[in-house]
Coordinates of C-alpha atoms in Angstrom, one line a residue:
M29 CA 49.2 18.3 -83.9
A30 CA 52.4 20.2 -83.8
I31 CA 52.2 21.5 -80.2
I32 CA 51.3 18.1 -78.7
S33 CA 53.9 16.4 -80.8
T34 CA 56.5 18.9 -79.6
L35 CA 55.5 18.4 -76.0
L36 CA 55.8 14.6 -76.3
K37 CA 59.2 14.9 -78.0
K38 CA 60.4 17.1 -75.1
G39 CA 59.5 14.4 -72.7
I40 CA 56.4 16.1 -71.3
R41 CA 53.9 13.4 -70.7
L42 CA 50.3 13.0 -69.5
R43 CA 51.6 11.3 -66.3
E44 CA 50.6 14.1 -63.9
S45 CA 47.2 14.5 -65.4
L46 CA 46.6 10.7 -65.3
E47 CA 47.8 10.6 -61.7
Q48 CA 45.1 13.0 -60.8
E49 CA 42.5 11.3 -62.9
Y50 CA 43.1 7.9 -61.2
S51 CA 43.9 9.0 -57.7
H52 CA 41.7 9.9 -54.7
P53 CA 41.6 13.7 -54.3
L54 CA 42.5 13.6 -50.6
E55 CA 45.6 11.5 -51.2
L56 CA 46.9 13.9 -53.9
Q57 CA 46.3 16.8 -51.6
R58 CA 47.9 15.1 -48.6
Q59 CA 51.1 14.4 -50.6
E60 CA 51.1 18.0 -52.0
L61 CA 50.9 19.6 -48.5
K62 CA 53.7 17.3 -47.3
K63 CA 55.9 18.4 -50.1
L64 CA 55.2 22.1 -49.4
L65 CA 55.9 21.7 -45.7
I66 CA 59.1 19.8 -46.2
H67 CA 60.3 22.4 -48.7
A68 CA 59.6 25.4 -46.4
A69 CA 60.4 23.8 -43.1
D70 CA 63.6 25.9 -42.6
T71 CA 62.1 29.2 -43.6
E72 CA 61.1 31.8 -41.0
I73 CA 57.4 30.9 -41.2
G74 CA 58.3 27.2 -41.1
R75 CA 60.3 27.6 -37.9
K76 CA 57.7 29.9 -36.2
Y77 CA 54.8 27.4 -36.8
D78 CA 56.9 24.3 -36.3
F79 CA 56.3 22.6 -39.7
S80 CA 58.4 19.6 -38.4
K81 CA 55.7 18.9 -35.9
I82 CA 53.0 19.1 -38.5
L83 CA 55.0 16.8 -40.7
N84 CA 55.1 14.2 -37.9
G85 CA 51.3 14.1 -38.1
F86 CA 51.5 12.5 -41.5
R87 CA 52.7 9.3 -39.8
W88 CA 49.5 8.9 -37.8
G89 CA 45.8 8.8 -38.6
E90 CA 44.5 10.0 -41.9
G91 CA 43.2 13.3 -40.6
E92 CA 46.0 14.1 -38.0
F93 CA 48.1 16.0 -40.5
Y94 CA 45.3 18.4 -41.2
E95 CA 44.3 18.9 -37.6
R96 CA 47.9 19.9 -36.8
F97 CA 48.2 22.1 -39.9
K98 CA 45.1 24.1 -39.2
S99 CA 45.7 24.3 -35.4
Q100 CA 49.3 25.5 -35.8
V101 CA 49.1 27.8 -38.9
P102 CA 46.6 30.7 -38.8
I103 CA 44.4 31.9 -41.6
Y104 CA 45.8 34.8 -43.6
D105 CA 44.3 37.4 -45.8
Y106 CA 46.5 39.6 -47.9
N107 CA 46.8 42.4 -45.4
R108 CA 47.8 40.1 -42.6
I109 CA 50.3 38.0 -44.5
H110 CA 51.8 41.1 -46.1
D111 CA 52.2 42.9 -42.8
E112 CA 53.7 39.9 -41.0
W113 CA 55.8 38.2 -43.8
W114 CA 55.6 39.4 -47.4
Y115 CA 56.9 43.0 -46.7
K116 CA 60.2 41.3 -45.9
L117 CA 60.2 39.7 -49.3
L118 CA 59.8 43.2 -50.9
E119 CA 62.9 44.2 -49.0
G120 CA 64.8 41.4 -50.6
K121 CA 65.1 39.2 -47.6
P122 CA 65.4 35.4 -48.4
N123 CA 63.9 32.3 -46.8
I124 CA 60.8 34.1 -45.3
T125 CA 57.8 32.1 -46.5
W126 CA 59.6 30.0 -49.2
P127 CA 63.3 29.1 -49.7
G128 CA 65.5 31.7 -51.3
P129 CA 64.7 35.3 -52.3
V130 CA 61.7 36.3 -54.4
R131 CA 62.6 38.4 -57.4
H132 CA 59.1 38.8 -59.0
F133 CA 55.8 40.1 -57.8
A134 CA 52.5 40.0 -59.6
L135 CA 50.4 43.1 -59.3
S136 CA 46.9 41.9 -58.5
S137 CA 44.0 44.0 -59.6
G138 CA 42.7 43.9 -56.0
T139 CA 39.3 43.4 -54.6
S140 CA 36.2 45.6 -55.1
G141 CA 37.4 48.1 -52.6
A142 CA 41.2 47.8 -52.5
T143 CA 44.2 48.9 -54.4
S144 CA 46.8 46.6 -56.1
K145 CA 48.5 43.9 -54.1
F146 CA 52.0 42.6 -54.6
I147 CA 51.8 38.8 -54.9
P148 CA 55.1 36.8 -54.7
I149 CA 56.0 34.7 -57.8
T150 CA 58.7 32.2 -57.2
K151 CA 60.6 30.1 -59.7
D152 CA 58.7 27.1 -58.5
M153 CA 55.4 28.8 -59.1
V154 CA 56.4 29.8 -62.6
K155 CA 57.2 26.2 -63.3
A156 CA 53.9 25.0 -61.7
I157 CA 51.9 27.5 -63.9
R158 CA 53.8 26.2 -67.0
R159 CA 53.1 22.6 -66.1
T160 CA 49.4 23.3 -65.6
G161 CA 49.3 25.2 -68.9
V162 CA 50.8 22.1 -70.6
R163 CA 48.1 19.9 -69.1
Q164 CA 45.4 22.2 -70.5
I165 CA 47.0 22.0 -74.0
L166 CA 47.2 18.2 -73.8
S167 CA 43.6 18.1 -72.7
L168 CA 42.6 19.3 -76.2
S169 CA 43.2 15.8 -77.4
K170 CA 39.9 14.9 -75.8
Y171 CA 38.0 17.3 -78.1
D172 CA 36.9 16.6 -81.6
L173 CA 39.4 19.1 -83.3
P174 CA 41.2 18.9 -86.6
A175 CA 44.8 17.9 -86.4
S176 CA 45.8 21.1 -88.2
L177 CA 44.5 23.4 -85.4
L178 CA 47.5 23.0 -83.1
T179 CA 49.9 24.0 -85.9
K180 CA 48.3 27.5 -85.8
G181 CA 49.3 30.6 -83.8
I182 CA 48.1 31.2 -80.3
L183 CA 47.3 34.9 -79.5
M184 CA 47.8 35.7 -75.8
L185 CA 46.6 39.1 -75.0
G186 CA 48.3 40.0 -71.7
G187 CA 50.3 42.6 -69.8
S188 CA 53.7 44.0 -70.7
T189 CA 56.7 41.7 -70.4
D190 CA 58.8 44.8 -69.8
L191 CA 58.6 44.6 -66.0
E192 CA 59.2 47.4 -63.5
F193 CA 62.5 47.0 -61.6
N194 CA 63.3 49.0 -58.4
G195 CA 66.7 47.6 -57.8
T196 CA 65.4 44.7 -55.6
Y197 CA 62.5 43.1 -57.5
F198 CA 60.6 43.0 -60.7
S199 CA 56.8 43.7 -60.7
G200 CA 54.0 43.6 -63.3
D201 CA 51.0 41.6 -64.4
L202 CA 51.3 37.9 -63.9
S203 CA 50.7 37.4 -67.6
G204 CA 53.7 39.6 -68.3
I205 CA 55.9 37.7 -65.9
T206 CA 55.0 34.3 -67.3
T207 CA 55.0 35.3 -70.9
G208 CA 58.4 36.8 -70.6
R209 CA 59.7 33.3 -69.6
L210 CA 58.0 31.1 -72.2
P211 CA 59.9 28.0 -73.1
I212 CA 61.7 28.1 -76.5
W213 CA 59.5 25.4 -78.0
F214 CA 56.4 27.4 -77.5
Q215 CA 57.7 30.7 -78.9
R216 CA 57.1 29.8 -82.5
F217 CA 53.3 29.4 -81.8
Y218 CA 53.1 32.5 -79.6
K219 CA 51.7 35.8 -80.8
P220 CA 52.0 38.8 -80.7
G221 CA 55.7 38.0 -80.2
K222 CA 58.4 39.4 -78.0
K223 CA 58.6 42.9 -79.4
I224 CA 54.9 43.8 -79.2
S225 CA 54.4 42.0 -75.9
R226 CA 57.0 44.4 -74.3
S227 CA 54.9 47.5 -75.0
K228 CA 53.6 49.2 -71.9
N229 CA 51.1 51.4 -73.7
W230 CA 47.9 49.4 -74.0
G231 CA 46.5 51.4 -76.9
D232 CA 49.8 51.1 -78.8
K233 CA 49.9 47.4 -78.2
L234 CA 46.4 46.9 -79.6
D235 CA 47.2 49.0 -82.6
Q236 CA 50.4 47.0 -83.3
I237 CA 48.4 43.7 -83.1
V238 CA 45.8 45.1 -85.4
E239 CA 48.4 46.0 -88.0
K240 CA 50.0 42.5 -87.8
A241 CA 46.7 40.6 -87.6
R242 CA 46.2 39.8 -91.3
S243 CA 49.7 38.2 -91.5
W244 CA 49.0 35.8 -88.7
D245 CA 47.1 32.4 -88.9
I246 CA 45.5 32.3 -85.4
G247 CA 43.8 29.2 -84.1
I248 CA 43.5 30.0 -80.4
I249 CA 43.0 33.3 -78.6
V250 CA 43.7 33.7 -74.8
G251 CA 42.6 36.6 -72.6
V252 CA 40.0 38.5 -70.7
P253 CA 36.7 38.7 -72.7
A254 CA 36.3 42.5 -72.6
W255 CA 39.7 43.3 -74.0
L256 CA 39.7 40.6 -76.7
Q257 CA 36.3 41.9 -77.8
I258 CA 37.7 45.4 -78.1
L259 CA 40.7 44.0 -80.1
I260 CA 38.5 42.0 -82.5
E261 CA 36.3 45.0 -83.1
K262 CA 39.3 47.0 -84.0
I263 CA 40.6 44.4 -86.4
I264 CA 37.2 44.1 -88.1
E265 CA 37.0 47.9 -88.5
R266 CA 40.6 48.2 -89.7
Y267 CA 40.2 45.7 -92.5
Q268 CA 36.5 46.4 -93.3
V269 CA 35.4 42.8 -93.0
D270 CA 32.2 41.3 -91.5
T271 CA 33.7 38.9 -88.9
I272 CA 37.0 38.0 -87.4
H273 CA 36.9 34.7 -89.3
D274 CA 37.4 36.7 -92.5
I275 CA 40.9 37.5 -91.1
W276 CA 41.5 34.3 -89.1
P277 CA 39.5 31.5 -90.8
N278 CA 41.2 28.8 -88.6
L279 CA 40.2 30.5 -85.3
Q280 CA 38.4 27.8 -83.2
I281 CA 39.2 28.2 -79.5
F282 CA 38.8 31.0 -77.0
V283 CA 40.5 30.4 -73.6
H284 CA 39.2 32.9 -71.1
G285 CA 39.2 33.5 -67.4
G286 CA 38.9 36.2 -64.7
V287 CA 35.2 36.9 -65.2
S288 CA 32.2 35.0 -66.3
F289 CA 32.0 34.9 -70.1
E290 CA 28.2 34.7 -70.2
P291 CA 27.4 38.4 -70.0
Y292 CA 29.7 39.0 -72.9
R293 CA 28.6 36.1 -75.1
K294 CA 25.8 37.9 -77.0
G295 CA 27.9 40.8 -78.2
F296 CA 31.0 38.7 -78.7
E297 CA 29.4 36.1 -81.0
K298 CA 28.2 38.9 -83.3
L299 CA 31.9 39.2 -84.3
L300 CA 32.3 35.6 -85.3
G301 CA 31.7 33.9 -88.6
K302 CA 31.4 30.4 -87.0
P303 CA 31.1 29.1 -83.5
L304 CA 34.1 28.9 -81.1
L305 CA 35.0 26.3 -78.5
Y306 CA 35.1 28.2 -75.2
L307 CA 37.5 26.9 -72.5
E308 CA 37.6 28.5 -69.0
T309 CA 40.7 28.8 -66.9
Y310 CA 41.2 29.7 -63.2
L311 CA 44.6 31.4 -63.4
A312 CA 44.9 33.9 -60.5
S313 CA 47.9 36.0 -59.5
E314 CA 48.5 33.4 -56.7
G315 CA 48.6 30.4 -59.0
F316 CA 47.0 28.3 -61.7
L317 CA 44.2 26.6 -59.7
A318 CA 41.9 24.9 -62.2
F319 CA 41.0 24.6 -65.9
Q320 CA 38.2 23.2 -68.0
A321 CA 39.4 19.6 -68.6
L322 CA 36.5 17.9 -70.3
P323 CA 34.3 18.6 -73.3
N324 CA 30.6 19.7 -72.9
R325 CA 31.1 21.0 -69.3
K326 CA 31.1 24.5 -67.9
S327 CA 33.0 23.4 -64.8
M328 CA 36.7 23.4 -64.1
R329 CA 38.9 20.7 -62.5
L330 CA 41.0 21.8 -59.5
V331 CA 44.6 21.0 -60.0
L332 CA 45.5 18.9 -56.9
N333 CA 49.1 17.7 -57.5
N334 CA 51.0 20.8 -58.7
G335 CA 52.2 23.1 -56.0
I336 CA 48.9 24.1 -54.4
F337 CA 47.0 22.8 -51.3
H338 CA 43.3 23.8 -51.1
E339 CA 41.1 24.3 -48.1
F340 CA 37.5 25.3 -48.1
V341 CA 35.6 27.6 -45.8
P342 CA 31.7 27.4 -45.9
F343 CA 30.7 30.9 -47.1
D344 CA 28.1 31.8 -44.4
D345 CA 27.6 34.3 -41.6
R346 CA 29.3 32.0 -39.1
N347 CA 32.6 32.2 -41.0
F348 CA 32.4 35.7 -42.6
D349 CA 31.2 39.1 -41.4
E350 CA 28.9 41.4 -43.3
E351 CA 31.9 43.0 -45.1
G352 CA 33.2 39.6 -46.4
N353 CA 36.1 39.4 -43.9
I354 CA 36.9 36.0 -42.6
R355 CA 36.5 35.3 -38.9
Q356 CA 39.6 34.0 -37.2
D357 CA 37.6 31.1 -35.7
A358 CA 36.3 30.1 -39.2
S359 CA 35.8 26.4 -39.7
T360 CA 37.8 25.0 -42.6
L361 CA 37.5 21.7 -44.6
K362 CA 39.8 19.6 -46.6
I363 CA 38.7 18.3 -50.0
D364 CA 37.1 15.1 -48.9
E365 CA 34.8 17.0 -46.5
I366 CA 33.1 19.4 -48.9
E367 CA 29.6 19.0 -50.2
E368 CA 28.3 19.5 -53.8
G369 CA 26.1 22.5 -54.4
K370 CA 27.4 24.6 -51.5
D371 CA 29.5 27.8 -51.7
Y372 CA 33.0 27.8 -50.2
A373 CA 35.7 30.5 -49.9
L374 CA 39.1 29.2 -50.9
L375 CA 42.2 29.1 -48.8
I376 CA 45.4 28.1 -50.6
T377 CA 48.9 27.1 -49.6
T378 CA 51.4 27.4 -52.5
C379 CA 54.9 27.0 -53.7
A380 CA 55.1 30.8 -53.9
G381 CA 54.9 31.1 -50.1
A382 CA 51.2 31.7 -49.5
W383 CA 50.0 29.8 -46.3
R384 CA 46.4 29.2 -45.6
Y385 CA 45.8 32.3 -47.7
L386 CA 42.3 33.6 -48.4
I387 CA 42.4 34.1 -52.2
G388 CA 39.1 35.9 -52.2
D389 CA 37.2 33.7 -54.6
V390 CA 34.0 31.7 -53.8
V391 CA 33.5 28.3 -55.5
R392 CA 30.9 25.6 -55.7
F393 CA 31.6 21.9 -56.4
V394 CA 29.5 20.4 -59.1
S395 CA 31.3 17.1 -58.8
K396 CA 33.1 16.0 -55.6
E397 CA 34.4 12.8 -57.2
E398 CA 36.1 14.7 -60.1
S399 CA 36.9 17.9 -58.1
E400 CA 35.0 19.9 -60.6
I401 CA 34.1 23.5 -59.6
I402 CA 32.5 26.7 -60.8
I403 CA 33.4 30.2 -59.5
T404 CA 30.3 31.9 -58.0
G405 CA 31.8 35.1 -56.8
R406 CA 34.2 36.9 -54.5
T407 CA 34.1 37.1 -50.7
K408 CA 33.9 40.9 -50.8
S409 CA 31.8 41.2 -54.0
F410 CA 28.6 39.7 -52.5
L411 CA 26.2 42.5 -51.9
S412 CA 24.4 42.0 -48.6
L413 CA 23.4 45.4 -47.2
C414 CA 20.4 44.0 -45.5
G415 CA 20.5 40.2 -45.9
E416 CA 19.9 40.0 -49.7
H417 CA 23.1 37.9 -50.1
L418 CA 23.4 38.8 -53.8
S419 CA 26.3 36.9 -55.4
V420 CA 28.3 37.7 -58.5
D421 CA 26.9 34.5 -60.0
N422 CA 23.3 35.9 -59.5
M423 CA 24.4 39.2 -61.1
N424 CA 26.0 37.6 -64.1
K425 CA 23.0 35.4 -64.7
A426 CA 20.5 38.2 -64.3
I427 CA 22.4 40.4 -66.7
E428 CA 22.6 37.5 -69.2
L429 CA 18.8 36.9 -69.0
T430 CA 18.0 40.6 -69.2
A431 CA 20.2 41.1 -72.2
E432 CA 18.5 38.2 -73.9
E433 CA 15.0 39.3 -73.1
L434 CA 15.5 42.9 -74.2
D435 CA 17.8 42.1 -77.1
M436 CA 20.6 44.2 -75.6
N437 CA 24.3 44.1 -76.1
I438 CA 25.6 44.6 -72.5
R439 CA 29.4 45.1 -72.5
E440 CA 30.0 45.9 -68.9
F441 CA 28.2 46.4 -65.6
T442 CA 28.8 47.1 -61.9
V443 CA 26.6 47.7 -58.9
L444 CA 26.9 49.8 -55.8
G445 CA 25.1 49.4 -52.5
V446 CA 23.8 52.9 -51.4
P447 CA 21.6 54.3 -48.7
H448 CA 18.0 55.1 -49.4
G449 CA 16.7 57.2 -46.5
S450 CA 17.2 55.1 -43.4
L451 CA 17.1 51.9 -45.6
F452 CA 19.0 50.7 -48.7
A453 CA 19.2 50.6 -52.5
H454 CA 21.2 49.1 -55.3
H455 CA 22.5 51.3 -58.1
W456 CA 23.4 49.5 -61.3
F457 CA 25.6 50.9 -64.0
I458 CA 25.2 49.1 -67.3
G459 CA 27.5 49.6 -70.3
S460 CA 25.4 49.3 -73.5
A461 CA 24.7 51.2 -76.7
T462 CA 21.3 49.6 -77.1
E463 CA 18.4 52.0 -76.7
V464 CA 16.0 50.8 -74.1
S465 CA 13.5 52.2 -71.6
S466 CA 15.3 52.6 -68.2
K467 CA 12.0 51.7 -66.5
K468 CA 11.7 48.5 -68.5
L469 CA 15.4 47.6 -68.0
R470 CA 15.1 48.2 -64.2
K471 CA 11.9 46.1 -63.9
T472 CA 13.3 43.2 -66.0
L473 CA 16.6 43.1 -64.1
D474 CA 14.8 43.2 -60.8
L475 CA 12.4 40.4 -61.7
H476 CA 15.3 38.1 -62.8
L477 CA 17.2 38.8 -59.6
K478 CA 14.1 38.0 -57.5
A479 CA 13.7 34.7 -59.4
L480 CA 17.3 33.8 -58.9
N481 CA 17.7 34.7 -55.2
D482 CA 15.0 34.2 -52.6
D483 CA 16.8 36.4 -50.0
Y484 CA 16.8 39.2 -52.5
A485 CA 13.1 38.8 -53.3
V486 CA 12.3 39.0 -49.6
E487 CA 14.4 42.1 -48.9
R488 CA 12.9 43.9 -51.9
N489 CA 9.7 43.9 -49.9
H490 CA 11.4 45.2 -46.8
A491 CA 14.8 47.0 -46.4
L492 CA 16.0 47.0 -50.0
K493 CA 13.7 49.8 -51.2
Q494 CA 15.0 50.9 -54.5
I495 CA 16.8 49.6 -57.6
K496 CA 18.3 52.3 -59.8
V497 CA 19.8 51.7 -63.2
T498 CA 22.0 54.1 -65.2
V499 CA 23.0 53.1 -68.8
L500 CA 26.4 54.4 -69.9
P501 CA 28.6 54.1 -73.0
S502 CA 30.8 51.1 -72.3
S503 CA 33.8 53.2 -73.2
L504 CA 33.4 55.0 -69.9
F505 CA 34.1 51.8 -68.0
Y506 CA 37.4 51.3 -69.9
E507 CA 38.3 55.0 -69.5
W508 CA 37.9 54.8 -65.7
M509 CA 40.0 51.7 -65.6
K510 CA 42.7 53.5 -67.5
E511 CA 42.6 56.4 -65.0
Q512 CA 43.1 53.8 -62.2
G513 CA 46.1 52.3 -64.0
K514 CA 44.1 49.1 -64.7
E515 CA 43.9 49.2 -68.4
G516 CA 44.3 46.0 -70.4
G517 CA 46.0 42.7 -69.7
Q518 CA 44.4 40.7 -66.9
H519 CA 42.4 43.6 -65.5
K520 CA 38.6 43.4 -65.4
F521 CA 36.0 45.8 -64.2
P522 CA 34.8 44.9 -60.7
R523 CA 31.2 43.7 -60.6
V524 CA 30.7 45.3 -57.2
L525 CA 32.3 48.6 -56.1
K526 CA 32.7 49.5 -52.4
G527 CA 34.5 52.0 -50.3
D528 CA 37.2 54.1 -52.0
K529 CA 36.7 52.6 -55.4
A530 CA 32.9 53.3 -55.3
A531 CA 33.7 56.9 -54.4
K532 CA 36.2 57.3 -57.2
W533 CA 33.8 55.8 -59.7
L534 CA 31.0 58.2 -58.7
D535 CA 33.4 61.2 -58.8
F536 CA 34.6 60.1 -62.3
L537 CA 31.0 60.0 -63.6
T538 CA 30.2 63.4 -62.0
K539 CA 33.2 64.9 -63.9
K540 CA 31.9 63.3 -67.1
E541 CA 28.5 65.0 -66.4
V542 CA 26.6 61.7 -66.1
E543 CA 23.3 62.1 -64.4
L544 CA 23.3 60.0 -61.3

């Protein structure tokens, strides 16, 4: 296995992975927070919140360090940490939330109702992301894979490596920042290569990849499902073949993240000549938080000893308001205090200068002992106009079941909460070319949602009076994303649209003469 052999020759070992596998999660996290606090003690934020006093807590009882940490450092969301600290980083000031200046910022695709965010990416974070990526590659040794697979190319479909520079800092997609700094040993496996990866025009980039596709021997593809599906369809059409395996016969692994793959599975697998191994990753703009570490599991293992300290906020009405904003008196838990099967919003403290930062994702533990999680949604993507508490997890599953029952190929979907007289309604927009009765589609989707969510079922008899479904060409979803400057790379269509984004979406459809 060329990649693994290369890693071992470079002295990169399984030590960190084994350390996590054979250590108590709390001890790993305790040590990780200590390192972060020591490293940032002399920064502006470290002095304001007296990190030295928190560090003294590590000498005492097992929980004292965390009691001091959460009592001295407030909870931050993006707006608060930006307005108080990160704006200084954008001005080029050093030693604010992490030692030294920050020269790179990842443009996050934002929440369901917000514009892009500038997330600081330090050199330490780039190294941490790389180390976790190595761990994921090495975890492939646990799978029953042919030795020849890891001599093949790895196609990573990401943002442009030609970053914007304003004289003070570089900005772009996280994938563009990290891909532009790949280690030399990895570059011989990496596709589409330096030249194509620099392209800022997404359409041109896809076309260049299509033209090169036949000359590459690809074993692993990495990217957001929607964009990889579009690319594969283009390759199949260009070379007039039946499946992508007619071009890449050794393709065996699809590494994906960002959104649930299940709604895409039915359409995606029609493009294959043989099954793929699907591996999920949790690589956010703020860091590489988790990856699928073991075969035959759909959960991911949190990374506990590589630059990130995790906290967990029970996702309920006590800790969050109806808009998904965290309350300042929210109760937080460390990793030994969580319970399996419950939903938690994530707070992270990182080597990029995020401190008790609400990342916006909601997770559920399926194994406390092994720190295995699934992502169930976003704090602001839960629809709860009247107490229906509909999660993205519910939405994904309902769409998957509906597509299966009606034999539909659903490429994209989103839902808006809208008024219905003095009460409420949900308006679903579904991207599909399959001809189906809108009445039947609405009824099937509604029934699955009722079966999946008791609160939804109750409110359908009370305040949630109507479910409306509009079927659209999937191309309209991608055209709208292009208009918003969110085409390609790590960008994905929001599953829930609220506020300004909802208004822009409806205005876009009106201009396209879609009947609403």
